[in-house]
Amino acid sequence: MELEATKPFLSIVGEANTKHSQAQLLAYSYDATANFQAKPDLVLSPSSTEEIADIVKLCEKSQIPIISRGSGTNLAAGTVPTQGGVVILFNNMKKILELDEENLTVTVQPGVITQDLCLFVEKHGLFYPPDPSSMKISTIGGNVSENSGGLRGLKYGVTKDYVKAMTVVMPNGEIMKLGGKLAKDVAGYDLLSLMVGAEGTLGIITEITLKLIPLPAIKKTGIAYFNSLEDAAKTVSAIIANKIIPVTLEFMDKGTIHAVEDFMSIGLPRDAEAMLLMEQDGTEEQVARDIQTMIGIAEQQGATSAILATSEKQAEELKTGRRVALSALSRKRPTTILEDATVPRSQIATMVKAIQEIAAKYNVQINTFGHAGDGNLHPTCLTDARDKEEMERVEHALDEIFHTAIELGGTITGEHGVGEMKSPYLEWKLGTAGIDLMKHIKQAVDPLNIMNPGKVFAKETKKRLVVHSG
Amino acid sequence: MVSAIQQKMKDSFVENVNEEYLTDCMRCGFCLSACPTYLATNNDETHSPRGRIALMKAMRDGDVVWDGSVEDSFDMCLGCRACEPACPAGVQYGALIEETRIAIQQVKPKKFVEKTARKAAFDGIFADQKKMAGTVKLIQFYQKSGLQKATRKIGFLDLFPPFMKEMEGVLPAVEKKKKREKKRGNPSKTATTKVAFFTGCLMDTLFQETNRKTIEMLEWLGAEVTIPKEQQCCGALHGHSGELDKGVRNAKANIDAFDSDDYDYIVNNAGGCGAFLSEYEKHLQADSEYAEKAARFSRKMTDISSLFVKLGLNARLKELESEEAGIVTYQDSCHLRNVNKVFLEPRSLLEDAPGFEYKELIDAESCCGSAGIYNLLQPEMARRILDSKMKGVKELQPAKVVTSNPGCLMQMQVGIQREGLEKEMQAVHIVDFLHEAIHKKQKQG
Ligand SMILES: Cc1cc2nc3c(=O)[nH]c(=O)nc-3n(C[C@H](O)[C@H](O)[C@H](O)COP(=O)(O)OP(=O)(O)OC[C@H]3O[C@@H](n4cnc5c(N)ncnc54)[C@H](O)[C@@H]3O)c2cc1C
Ligand code: SF4
Ligand code: SF4
């Protein structure tokens, strides 16, 4: 951006809150998505909703793209400024504004780090369940905009289940308040839900009120190892069929176990083909009963070992191990492309098997881990972007995984969002009618297309695979 | 558009910075919250490990050209390597920043201030123990002669950057050489553990007393201590500033000096040196003559706390009784923790120290801002980091802040004085602390 053009922005936020050096622009040119990078023109750190409204008005006048950015940990290229523009940071807006113990809500600015919020409310005997594996760094603004899930999603749901109210700066610079600290509210369309998971394409969220619940009395963690992926997957279905809803039911395959063990050295068995991490919380008696039942089911399904974590410390280590799975896997090859295919829980064994077959068919290395209890798997392709031929095979394999997921009644992304990366596949899931409706909504809210342009909506939909069985 | 120097810099990055190491980073951001400069800049990605790695790659790929902003990002890195244990992908950040500094050093001669500081520090002092000893004589003279008082009064030191001045204020009183030499090498007849002592140039000059006490303690624990004569500065400061070749030269000299089957352990008492010493193996793995010797050297290398624990100091401490002496806390030495993964051992010793109650310092694991000579080169950032460190110290109100490295020791003492807390607390080296704990008791008993 020419120096002259940056001046009006500077006068809104001040020099200290403006970044435009070469190094700074590069440092905001990427997120956690492989193979996407583009520099913005300017990076701003506003301190209030009003400042953001002023910035948006300026951008509207000159049709400058605006990219909201939390911690840049999303996996769909949602914060890569592929059309240039102004990146908005929330590092000056990371305060916890109010804890309301009567209504059980907490109101925060979007830059608050997820884990900080969890720890803060737990000190008050309250509980904020959505805990994406990236919670140590991700922001609440990012979580809400991606509708993120986490390890506790099976029992407690995802971010959208906790959003009660928010303040949004709309693409014309108007400030809008949605929702409230209410238990019920049916006044009009559910605009609040529309903003959840909008990936910064409909407006900028500047304040969020979240629902809290009482902190469960205790929690216990069990762990089971298997000789085959299918045994682990069948265990997941059997547990749920047994009418147990655990907090956590997480899955890792052999390659993932190895990568995590390489990083953490916590004694995971390297000969296991798969492992399941099972956690339950609640009252002492119920937790003990559920964990014992789950361990019993795992044994019935052929687990080579199924035990209770010996201490809180070990339980934490195991969960941390699961959280770092993706990054740990990336040590194996230069490029890590992860998918987010989700199927109905009953189909988890079928899906796991299909992923294995697809990997073999295209001769690519895929390791799988994920929120098995949610039917949400992360088949992760380990490859090298510099090898064109291999990348082509990877692309075919990923296409086929998406296709299979949809065939099984699933979706292309369970929690990571569409961003720019998955936009060519969105129509596969929504159909033309669905995409058209979304386009109409976007057009009505953001007619100039300045809010995170190029995201969610693809220039072109990818040709749907035709898979001939047999 | 791209100037000749910019083109040269790009080529130098291509030549020196390992592409495979760069692609190990998947940009997950897990390292962000571990990085002191990211936190001290209110989460500026430019000053984060992920940002710096992206910049290194962009320099290589030609996505940025060399300019002040790029240089600033690399210069601002403490080299504390807290990002390494935080990284699940196993990115070798220490190697990457070392290579980056080599790439820069080869093309761009350093700025005047830094050159002077570096020249004084490296060529003049650190490279050569004799010169270092000379410097110390000067300091001794300066302290003894009353000149120290005088210069302080007339504000002579105001001419130096403020941080230098504060550093001057915390220089330890230097022990006379004779005194400590007498105490050296008193082989115990029953010794079963044979230890070679790496004295370290700063430790052997400014901190002679600590070295003397290190030997006394080891002998008290039944070890036989030898001080190989030909030893040199460890080379860490060179290695961390783009002059790895010089560092490697020192490495070879030290490996030769310590290459004997007579030693079970080679011990050091400065965290910053220890990490580099233990990495000799890595730096010389491709050297046909030295690879094996270097591996042997690095394997025997241990820090003083770990050796104390092995020699049973914990049990000896527990036998002692003492009056209540207040709270003791510990500030990790970055490299001891992040490279050598030693953090439990010093804490266990402090927990067992008689009379003291051990309490963990908030963010003890994050850098104090000393980082070699960083506090001289980047006083502003060092100050910010130290200020936030001192917040935790003030909350805890310890009587002693224990460290494992001379740089950290002086930095923490600067922090204490800056807050005007020198009457209430003191920064001490772990050896001095433990020595006093034992000594005090023996006097009483
Ligand atoms: C190792 C790893 C593990 C992960 N595990 C999980 C997991 O278990 N579950 C899961 O769901 N996700 C996971 N993710 C993905 C990612 O962490 C989440 O999507 C997270 O919510 C992103 O938060 P962020 O602060 O980094 O947002 P960013 O990546 O910065 O932004 C995400 C999106 O939100 C928009 N946005 C951000 N702030 C605002 C705002 N204030 N107003 C409007 N729009 C905004 C951005 O424009 C962008 O489209 C993981 C990622 C990594 C790297
Ligand atoms: S250095 Fe490691 S932790 Fe940091 S972004 Fe890269 S892969 Fe993630
Ligand atoms: S070495 Fe320290 S300062 Fe440098 S990037 Fe790593 S954590 Fe940050």
XYZ file of N, CA, C and O and ligand atoms in Angstrom, chain B residues 31 34-38 47-50 52 76-84 93-94 97 338 367 374, ligand 3:
112
model
N 4.579 -22.948 19.208
C 5.746 -22.365 19.868
C 5.504 -20.930 20.338
O 6.275 -20.387 21.120
N 5.611 -19.806 23.969
C 6.863 -20.072 24.683
C 7.907 -18.997 24.396
O 8.930 -18.943 25.063
N 7.657 -18.135 23.427
C 8.702 -17.219 22.955
C 8.661 -15.869 23.692
O 7.696 -15.114 23.577
N 9.701 -15.553 24.453
C 9.711 -14.315 25.233
C 9.574 -13.056 24.371
O 8.947 -12.089 24.798
N 10.150 -13.051 23.173
C 10.070 -11.819 22.384
C 8.675 -11.647 21.778
O 8.203 -10.527 21.619
N 8.010 -12.751 21.463
C 6.626 -12.674 20.978
C 5.743 -12.086 22.077
O 4.942 -11.169 21.836
N 8.245 -11.264 15.654
C 9.216 -11.626 16.674
C 8.887 -12.966 17.312
O 9.109 -13.179 18.492
N 8.305 -13.859 16.520
C 7.979 -15.203 17.003
C 8.843 -16.222 16.268
O 9.381 -15.929 15.203
N 8.962 -17.412 16.832
C 9.723 -18.455 16.144
C 9.123 -18.763 14.757
O 9.842 -18.832 13.765
N 7.795 -18.908 14.725
C 7.139 -19.217 13.459
C 7.410 -18.124 12.427
O 7.706 -18.402 11.261
N 9.965 -15.983 12.405
C 11.380 -15.946 12.020
C 11.704 -17.066 11.038
O 12.452 -16.874 10.081
N 16.575 -9.596 17.091
C 15.789 -9.541 18.317
C 15.656 -10.921 18.970
O 15.250 -11.025 20.111
N 15.984 -11.976 18.252
C 15.867 -13.330 18.804
C 16.909 -13.523 19.900
O 18.081 -13.260 19.700
N 16.452 -13.980 21.062
C 17.345 -14.187 22.197
C 18.245 -15.400 22.014
O 19.240 -15.554 22.700
N 17.829 -16.282 21.125
C 18.544 -17.559 21.011
C 18.344 -18.425 22.240
O 19.145 -19.293 22.545
N 17.248 -18.192 22.978
C 17.017 -18.933 24.224
C 16.552 -20.355 23.964
O 16.610 -21.210 24.819
N 16.032 -20.574 22.773
C 15.596 -21.889 22.305
C 14.437 -22.486 23.094
O 14.254 -23.704 23.137
N 13.639 -21.608 23.717
C 12.435 -22.091 24.395
C 11.454 -22.641 23.373
O 10.563 -23.426 23.702
N 11.603 -22.221 22.120
C 10.693 -22.706 21.084
C 10.954 -24.164 20.741
O 10.079 -24.834 20.204
N 12.120 -24.681 21.054
C 12.411 -26.068 20.659
C 11.614 -27.109 21.431
O 10.925 -27.914 20.815
N 15.291 -25.236 15.818
C 15.404 -23.785 15.705
C 16.816 -23.299 16.022
O 17.328 -22.381 15.378
N 17.443 -23.914 17.013
C 18.789 -23.488 17.392
C 19.734 -23.548 16.203
O 20.509 -22.619 15.952
N 18.784 -20.688 13.601
C 19.197 -19.303 13.892
C 20.723 -19.200 13.819
O 21.268 -18.180 13.389
N 16.415 -25.890 27.971
C 15.862 -26.170 26.648
C 16.741 -27.082 25.799
O 16.246 -27.769 24.921
N 13.188 -16.936 29.451
C 14.465 -16.221 29.476
C 14.396 -14.928 30.310
O 13.396 -14.220 30.313
N 23.214 -10.420 24.641
C 21.992 -9.812 24.107
C 21.655 -8.524 24.857
O 21.284 -7.510 24.263
S 15.127 -18.736 20.513
Fe 13.858 -17.758 22.112
S 13.552 -15.659 21.359
Fe 14.341 -16.835 19.609
S 12.477 -17.519 18.541
Fe 13.021 -19.175 19.980
S 11.831 -18.733 21.833
Fe 11.839 -16.842 20.597
